[in-house]
């Protein structure tokens, strides 16, 4: 035997090879406790001990039981809360109020859309002329005053027009658009082109748009035509008028000048403008906005709840102009009902 071999004591070898004592088999934990800690459990297949291996185990049912929402404690004899039923009057009032809210929101949206209204309308009076405009010339077919990027002024045919009616003309090209503004402290107007330069007329009556500043050459008077409503005369400070000349032979475009000394058919122009800049339309929209009032505002003004006919009466009074009188009558009526 090698010197590196180990020898086990005889007592250890005997204990190792001696068969284990037969212990009683316990078929349950309770039986094992009665028999003692040395009792052996009945052998089971490990697969039968796992719940997911049990064919009768329902994982979905267990998950549902575990995930159920925790309900508040309830005791025997507790009364179940009753849901309040709305009366027919409350339901009608709620419907009326919601309808007024919808109408108010739609009216607000209409006013906001009106501020972004890019449609074109006719200027009816001189104070209407402000903002983007379009000069419609008395030619056949109708043309508009235009300028290019270098300031050359010319006539350009109108594509956005209905049945060649100049009252329906709208610009289709940015070169046809001028921005009109009244010169501060005067009655004259200035017209800026799309390229940022102002329309001007020299002493020879030649039009151009090459000046970045406003001088007497870039200042004009707008005069309403007396016998033709909706038309205007554009006058220079030398008392001459802008006019359109018939085309020369072999020329298809009309010539525009500023040296006409009297009012003629060719000096009678129409001015189209964007609707959102027209002062009269703005005033009418403000008046309509004042006419709109909600039921809640009326009830706050009166100081009590109002009947449907009272709401209608007050709204009608706002339109007809006797709102304050009707409001006072309803306030007096409310006091009589309170103390009567």
Tab-separated table of C-alpha atoms in Angstrom:
chain	number	residue	atom	x	y	z
A	1	UNK	CA	0.000	0.000	0.000
A	2	UNK	CA	1.300	3.413	-0.966
A	3	UNK	CA	2.250	5.863	1.699
A	4	UNK	CA	-0.247	8.276	0.237
A	5	UNK	CA	-3.248	5.932	0.740
A	6	UNK	CA	-5.681	6.741	3.513
A	7	UNK	CA	-7.180	4.163	5.882
A	8	UNK	CA	-10.757	4.543	7.163
A	9	UNK	CA	-11.493	3.332	10.638
A	10	UNK	CA	-13.380	0.070	10.874
A	11	UNK	CA	-16.249	1.736	12.732
A	12	UNK	CA	-16.833	4.148	9.900
A	13	UNK	CA	-16.825	1.390	7.314
A	14	UNK	CA	-19.290	-0.610	9.332
A	15	UNK	CA	-21.621	2.368	9.638
A	16	UNK	CA	-21.390	3.080	5.941
A	17	UNK	CA	-22.265	-0.417	4.764
A	18	UNK	CA	-24.816	-1.176	7.461
A	19	UNK	CA	-28.387	-0.943	6.023
A	20	UNK	CA	-30.489	1.928	7.403
A	21	UNK	CA	-33.070	1.231	10.011
A	22	UNK	CA	-36.574	0.720	8.746
A	23	UNK	CA	-38.608	3.738	9.828
A	24	UNK	CA	-42.374	3.873	9.789
A	25	UNK	CA	-43.821	5.490	6.677
A	26	UNK	CA	-46.054	8.522	7.214
A	27	UNK	CA	-48.671	9.254	4.598
A	28	UNK	CA	-49.419	12.806	5.812
A	29	UNK	CA	-47.729	15.621	7.784
A	30	UNK	CA	-50.043	14.983	10.728
A	31	UNK	CA	-49.134	11.298	10.789
A	32	UNK	CA	-45.464	12.211	10.552
A	33	UNK	CA	-45.800	14.502	13.552
A	34	UNK	CA	-47.445	11.717	15.552
A	35	UNK	CA	-44.858	9.122	14.557
A	36	UNK	CA	-41.974	11.494	15.258
A	37	UNK	CA	-39.438	13.417	13.267
A	38	UNK	CA	-37.744	10.255	12.094
A	39	UNK	CA	-40.795	9.012	10.260
A	40	UNK	CA	-40.416	8.856	6.528
A	41	UNK	CA	-42.956	10.365	4.157
A	42	UNK	CA	-44.516	8.144	1.551
A	43	UNK	CA	-42.581	8.594	-1.666
A	44	UNK	CA	-44.373	10.637	-4.289
A	45	UNK	CA	-43.604	11.441	-7.856
A	46	UNK	CA	-42.163	14.957	-7.968
A	47	UNK	CA	-44.353	15.792	-10.963
A	48	UNK	CA	-47.452	15.120	-8.906
A	49	UNK	CA	-46.289	17.560	-6.221
A	50	UNK	CA	-46.085	20.555	-8.614
A	51	UNK	CA	-49.390	22.354	-9.073
A	52	UNK	CA	-48.813	23.163	-12.738
A	53	UNK	CA	-48.430	19.467	-13.448
A	54	UNK	CA	-51.774	18.681	-11.865
A	55	UNK	CA	-54.297	18.092	-14.665
A	56	UNK	CA	-57.077	19.409	-12.413
A	57	UNK	CA	-55.200	22.694	-11.707
A	58	UNK	CA	-56.796	25.723	-13.426
A	59	UNK	CA	-54.175	28.471	-13.831
A	60	UNK	CA	-56.651	30.960	-15.322
A	61	UNK	CA	-59.060	30.562	-12.428
A	62	UNK	CA	-56.263	31.091	-9.906
A	63	UNK	CA	-55.081	34.184	-11.775
A	64	UNK	CA	-58.576	35.606	-11.834
A	65	UNK	CA	-59.011	35.027	-8.130
A	66	UNK	CA	-55.670	36.708	-7.386
A	67	UNK	CA	-56.298	39.687	-9.658
A	68	UNK	CA	-59.796	40.538	-8.480
A	69	UNK	CA	-60.264	44.170	-7.418
A	70	UNK	CA	-60.356	44.645	-3.690
A	71	UNK	CA	-63.807	45.839	-2.657
A	72	UNK	CA	-64.459	48.027	0.368
A	73	UNK	CA	-65.605	46.316	3.519
A	74	UNK	CA	-69.324	45.875	3.825
A	75	UNK	CA	-71.323	44.752	6.816
A	76	UNK	CA	-74.607	43.082	7.187
A	77	UNK	CA	-77.425	45.572	7.368
A	78	UNK	CA	-75.626	48.327	5.424
A	79	UNK	CA	-77.910	50.222	3.042
A	80	UNK	CA	-76.903	50.301	-0.585
A	81	UNK	CA	-76.444	53.826	-1.969
A	82	UNK	CA	-79.232	54.830	-4.320
A	83	UNK	CA	-78.511	56.568	-7.618
A	84	UNK	CA	-80.232	59.935	-7.881
A	85	UNK	CA	-82.638	60.063	-10.783
A	86	UNK	CA	-82.752	63.298	-12.736
A	87	UNK	CA	-86.132	64.873	-13.167
A	88	UNK	CA	-87.447	65.723	-16.602
A	89	UNK	CA	-87.059	69.459	-15.934
A	90	UNK	CA	-83.408	69.045	-14.957
A	91	UNK	CA	-82.762	66.975	-18.061
A	92	UNK	CA	-84.336	69.633	-20.281
A	93	UNK	CA	-82.391	72.400	-18.572
A	94	UNK	CA	-79.175	70.471	-19.012
A	95	UNK	CA	-79.918	69.934	-22.691
A	96	UNK	CA	-80.699	73.626	-23.166
A	97	UNK	CA	-77.494	74.659	-21.390
A	98	UNK	CA	-75.370	72.229	-23.395
A	99	UNK	CA	-76.996	73.493	-26.577
A	100	UNK	CA	-76.135	77.076	-25.641
A	101	UNK	CA	-72.543	76.065	-24.922
A	102	UNK	CA	-72.297	74.401	-28.322
A	103	UNK	CA	-73.786	77.453	-30.029
A	104	UNK	CA	-71.461	79.767	-28.128
A	105	UNK	CA	-68.436	77.684	-29.087
A	106	UNK	CA	-69.542	77.579	-32.707
A	107	UNK	CA	-70.074	81.345	-32.671
A	108	UNK	CA	-66.613	81.821	-31.194
A	109	UNK	CA	-65.157	79.583	-33.871
A	110	UNK	CA	-67.017	81.590	-36.522
A	111	UNK	CA	-65.550	84.830	-35.201
A	112	UNK	CA	-62.060	83.330	-35.145
A	113	UNK	CA	-62.532	82.081	-38.698
A	114	UNK	CA	-63.759	85.537	-39.707
A	115	UNK	CA	-60.419	86.985	-38.602
A	116	UNK	CA	-58.728	84.588	-41.029
A	117	UNK	CA	-61.191	85.250	-43.864
A	118	UNK	CA	-59.166	85.613	-47.066
A	119	UNK	CA	-62.126	86.075	-49.406
A	120	UNK	CA	-62.270	89.181	-51.597
A	121	UNK	CA	-65.061	91.764	-51.600
A	122	UNK	CA	-65.659	95.113	-53.276
A	123	UNK	CA	-64.651	98.336	-51.558
A	124	UNK	CA	-67.828	100.435	-51.375
A	125	UNK	CA	-66.403	103.637	-49.904
A	126	UNK	CA	-63.029	105.336	-49.592
A	127	UNK	CA	-62.584	104.455	-45.865
A	128	UNK	CA	-62.955	100.786	-46.821
A	129	UNK	CA	-59.685	100.838	-48.769
A	130	UNK	CA	-57.083	99.323	-46.456
A	131	UNK	CA	-54.876	96.245	-46.514
A	132	UNK	CA	-54.343	94.007	-49.562
A	133	UNK	CA	-56.243	95.356	-52.572
A	134	UNK	CA	-56.553	94.749	-56.300
A	135	UNK	CA	-57.158	97.417	-58.942
A	136	UNK	CA	-59.628	96.141	-61.568
A	137	UNK	CA	-59.296	98.139	-64.785
A	138	UNK	CA	-62.157	98.928	-67.230
A	139	UNK	CA	-60.799	96.827	-70.078
A	140	UNK	CA	-62.312	94.066	-72.162
A	141	UNK	CA	-61.563	91.470	-70.922
A	142	UNK	CA	-61.005	92.830	-67.378
A	143	UNK	CA	-57.382	93.235	-66.315
A	144	UNK	CA	-55.604	94.201	-63.100
A	145	UNK	CA	-52.811	96.636	-62.333
A	146	UNK	CA	-49.624	94.656	-61.669
A	147	UNK	CA	-45.881	95.105	-61.247
A	148	UNK	CA	-42.880	92.810	-61.531
A	149	UNK	CA	-39.852	92.395	-59.281
A	150	UNK	CA	-37.942	95.271	-60.900
A	151	UNK	CA	-40.831	97.727	-60.516
A	152	UNK	CA	-42.277	97.745	-64.023
A	153	UNK	CA	-46.024	98.485	-63.969
A	154	UNK	CA	-48.293	96.766	-66.495
A	155	UNK	CA	-51.735	95.197	-66.906
A	156	UNK	CA	-52.299	91.503	-66.243
A	157	UNK	CA	-55.325	89.439	-67.196
A	158	UNK	CA	-57.606	88.176	-64.429
A	159	UNK	CA	-58.176	84.427	-64.238
A	160	UNK	CA	-60.267	84.284	-61.045
A	161	UNK	CA	-63.433	85.922	-62.341
A	162	UNK	CA	-67.041	84.813	-62.928
A	163	UNK	CA	-68.574	85.529	-66.344
A	164	UNK	CA	-66.125	88.393	-66.946
A	165	UNK	CA	-67.867	90.377	-64.195
A	166	UNK	CA	-65.295	92.750	-62.622
A	167	UNK	CA	-67.294	92.745	-59.366
A	168	UNK	CA	-66.266	89.098	-58.838
A	169	UNK	CA	-62.560	89.441	-59.646
A	170	UNK	CA	-59.930	87.972	-57.337
A	171	UNK	CA	-56.148	87.933	-57.782
A	172	UNK	CA	-54.484	84.765	-59.008
A	173	UNK	CA	-50.971	86.247	-59.054
A	174	UNK	CA	-49.145	88.055	-56.247
A	175	UNK	CA	-48.102	90.713	-58.760
A	176	UNK	CA	-51.737	91.868	-58.871
A	177	UNK	CA	-51.845	92.615	-55.125
A	178	UNK	CA	-51.077	95.999	-53.583
A	179	UNK	CA	-51.157	96.923	-49.899
A	180	UNK	CA	-53.050	100.173	-49.325
A	181	UNK	CA	-52.490	102.425	-46.312
A	182	UNK	CA	-53.436	105.980	-45.514
A	183	UNK	CA	-50.437	108.263	-45.020
A	184	UNK	CA	-50.412	109.488	-41.422
A	185	UNK	CA	-51.711	113.023	-41.005
A	186	UNK	CA	-53.056	113.287	-44.555
A	187	UNK	CA	-55.934	112.096	-46.717
A	188	UNK	CA	-53.582	110.528	-49.257
A	189	UNK	CA	-52.917	106.843	-49.761
A	190	UNK	CA	-49.834	104.837	-50.634
A	191	UNK	CA	-49.756	101.509	-52.459
A	192	UNK	CA	-46.975	99.006	-51.807
A	193	UNK	CA	-46.229	96.242	-54.288
A	194	UNK	CA	-45.442	92.602	-53.541
A	195	UNK	CA	-41.694	93.360	-53.728
A	196	UNK	CA	-41.835	96.068	-51.027
A	197	UNK	CA	-41.620	99.137	-53.306
A	198	UNK	CA	-44.285	101.839	-53.644
A	199	UNK	CA	-46.328	102.754	-56.699
A	200	UNK	CA	-45.370	106.164	-58.080
A	201	UNK	CA	-46.155	108.457	-61.001
A	202	UNK	CA	-43.580	110.895	-62.377
A	203	UNK	CA	-44.254	114.266	-63.976
A	204	UNK	CA	-44.592	112.644	-67.407
A	205	UNK	CA	-47.349	110.304	-66.222
A	206	UNK	CA	-45.204	107.163	-66.287
A	207	UNK	CA	-46.015	104.651	-63.546
A	208	UNK	CA	-43.383	102.602	-61.753
A	209	UNK	CA	-42.854	100.841	-58.425
A	210	UNK	CA	-39.191	101.373	-57.634
A	211	UNK	CA	-39.204	103.663	-54.583
A	212	UNK	CA	-38.654	102.314	-51.071
A	213	UNK	CA	-39.819	105.592	-49.496
A	214	UNK	CA	-42.962	107.674	-49.869
A	215	UNK	CA	-42.746	111.105	-51.471
A	216	UNK	CA	-45.392	113.231	-53.250
A	217	UNK	CA	-44.805	111.054	-56.316
A	218	UNK	CA	-45.961	107.988	-54.335
A	219	UNK	CA	-48.994	109.714	-52.788
A	220	UNK	CA	-52.487	109.389	-54.267
A	221	UNK	CA	-56.032	110.535	-53.565
A	222	UNK	CA	-58.910	108.074	-53.824
A	223	UNK	CA	-62.151	109.694	-55.001
A	224	UNK	CA	-65.468	107.846	-55.162
A	225	UNK	CA	-67.183	108.154	-58.549
A	226	UNK	CA	-70.414	110.071	-58.052
A	227	UNK	CA	-72.533	108.480	-60.782
A	228	UNK	CA	-71.080	104.942	-60.562
A	229	UNK	CA	-71.258	103.401	-57.056
A	230	UNK	CA	-68.473	100.997	-56.173
A	231	UNK	CA	-65.930	102.648	-58.486
A	232	UNK	CA	-63.124	105.106	-57.769
A	233	UNK	CA	-60.777	107.635	-59.350
A	234	UNK	CA	-57.084	107.411	-58.439
A	235	UNK	CA	-55.668	110.934	-58.502
A	236	UNK	CA	-52.049	112.086	-58.267
A	237	UNK	CA	-50.976	115.196	-56.341
A	238	UNK	CA	-50.698	117.020	-59.692
A	239	UNK	CA	-54.483	116.589	-60.105
A	240	UNK	CA	-54.150	114.044	-62.894
A	241	UNK	CA	-55.831	110.643	-62.910
A	242	UNK	CA	-54.553	107.127	-63.486
A	243	UNK	CA	-56.031	105.805	-66.710
A	244	UNK	CA	-55.776	102.808	-69.007
A	245	UNK	CA	-55.039	103.378	-72.691
A	246	UNK	CA	-56.222	101.117	-75.518
A	247	UNK	CA	-53.461	98.878	-76.854
A	248	UNK	CA	-51.365	100.089	-79.744
A	249	UNK	CA	-51.354	98.233	-83.070
A	250	UNK	CA	-49.746	94.808	-82.874
A	251	UNK	CA	-49.732	95.062	-79.041
A	252	UNK	CA	-51.952	92.861	-76.890
A	253	UNK	CA	-51.440	94.575	-73.533
A	254	UNK	CA	-53.060	97.784	-72.359
A	255	UNK	CA	-50.998	100.790	-71.357
A	256	UNK	CA	-51.480	102.416	-67.942
A	257	UNK	CA	-50.526	106.034	-67.383
A	258	UNK	CA	-51.116	108.812	-64.876
A	259	UNK	CA	-51.582	111.871	-67.067
A	260	UNK	CA	-55.346	111.977	-67.665
A	261	UNK	CA	-56.688	115.438	-66.791
A	262	UNK	CA	-60.406	114.612	-66.583
A	263	UNK	CA	-62.637	111.813	-65.335
A	264	UNK	CA	-63.502	109.358	-68.083
A	265	UNK	CA	-64.616	105.775	-68.431
A	266	UNK	CA	-60.967	104.677	-68.571
A	267	UNK	CA	-60.178	106.384	-65.248
A	268	UNK	CA	-63.072	104.671	-63.457
A	269	UNK	CA	-61.540	101.710	-61.605
A	270	UNK	CA	-62.874	99.137	-59.193
A	271	UNK	CA	-61.047	98.164	-56.017
A	272	UNK	CA	-61.279	94.673	-54.592
A	273	UNK	CA	-60.073	93.984	-51.058
A	274	UNK	CA	-59.866	91.207	-48.481
A	275	UNK	CA	-63.052	90.853	-46.457
A	276	UNK	CA	-61.331	90.720	-43.070
A	277	UNK	CA	-59.998	94.269	-43.519
A	278	UNK	CA	-63.304	95.869	-44.455
A	279	UNK	CA	-64.337	98.144	-41.546
A	280	UNK	CA	-68.082	97.744	-42.100
A	281	UNK	CA	-67.858	93.966	-41.959
A	282	UNK	CA	-65.795	94.228	-38.789
A	283	UNK	CA	-68.417	96.493	-37.202
A	284	UNK	CA	-71.277	94.179	-38.149
A	285	UNK	CA	-69.384	91.203	-36.696
A	286	UNK	CA	-68.818	93.092	-33.456
A	287	UNK	CA	-72.531	93.930	-33.270
A	288	UNK	CA	-73.447	90.288	-33.817
A	289	UNK	CA	-70.992	89.274	-31.108
A	290	UNK	CA	-72.678	91.688	-28.699
A	291	UNK	CA	-76.063	90.142	-29.468
A	292	UNK	CA	-74.847	86.687	-28.402
A	293	UNK	CA	-75.243	85.994	-24.699
A	294	UNK	CA	-75.555	82.733	-22.792
A	295	UNK	CA	-78.250	81.667	-20.349
A	296	UNK	CA	-75.719	81.680	-17.530
A	297	UNK	CA	-74.803	85.322	-18.181
A	298	UNK	CA	-78.468	86.312	-18.226
A	299	UNK	CA	-79.127	84.505	-14.938
A	300	UNK	CA	-76.122	86.230	-13.351
A	301	UNK	CA	-77.443	89.602	-14.524
A	302	UNK	CA	-80.923	88.947	-13.097
A	303	UNK	CA	-79.685	87.237	-9.944
A	304	UNK	CA	-81.848	84.133	-10.144
A	305	UNK	CA	-82.717	81.181	-12.341
A	306	UNK	CA	-84.714	82.060	-15.425
A	307	UNK	CA	-87.473	80.277	-17.249
A	308	UNK	CA	-87.065	79.439	-20.918
A	309	UNK	CA	-89.518	82.139	-22.014
A	310	UNK	CA	-87.670	84.719	-19.896
A	311	UNK	CA	-84.389	83.801	-21.567
A	312	UNK	CA	-85.964	84.182	-25.000
A	313	UNK	CA	-87.472	87.524	-24.004
A	314	UNK	CA	-84.118	88.905	-22.825
A	315	UNK	CA	-82.302	87.725	-25.949
A	316	UNK	CA	-84.973	89.322	-28.124
A	317	UNK	CA	-84.622	92.522	-26.092
A	318	UNK	CA	-80.874	92.612	-26.781
A	319	UNK	CA	-81.595	92.490	-30.508
A	320	UNK	CA	-84.348	95.113	-30.344
A	321	UNK	CA	-82.548	97.523	-27.993
A	322	UNK	CA	-84.690	97.399	-24.829
A	323	UNK	CA	-82.556	94.872	-22.953
A	324	UNK	CA	-82.021	96.974	-19.810
A	325	UNK	CA	-85.736	97.706	-19.431
A	326	UNK	CA	-86.644	94.016	-19.656
A	327	UNK	CA	-83.799	93.147	-17.289
A	328	UNK	CA	-85.101	95.619	-14.702
A	329	UNK	CA	-88.629	94.221	-15.000
A	330	UNK	CA	-87.387	90.682	-14.360
A	331	UNK	CA	-85.384	91.837	-11.339
A	332	UNK	CA	-88.462	93.554	-9.871
A	333	UNK	CA	-90.550	90.472	-10.579
A	334	UNK	CA	-88.007	88.314	-8.775
A	335	UNK	CA	-88.183	90.523	-5.679
A	336	UNK	CA	-91.995	90.381	-5.634
A	337	UNK	CA	-91.917	86.599	-5.920
A	338	UNK	CA	-89.392	86.396	-3.089
A	339	UNK	CA	-91.211	88.620	-0.587
A	340	UNK	CA	-94.787	88.129	-1.803
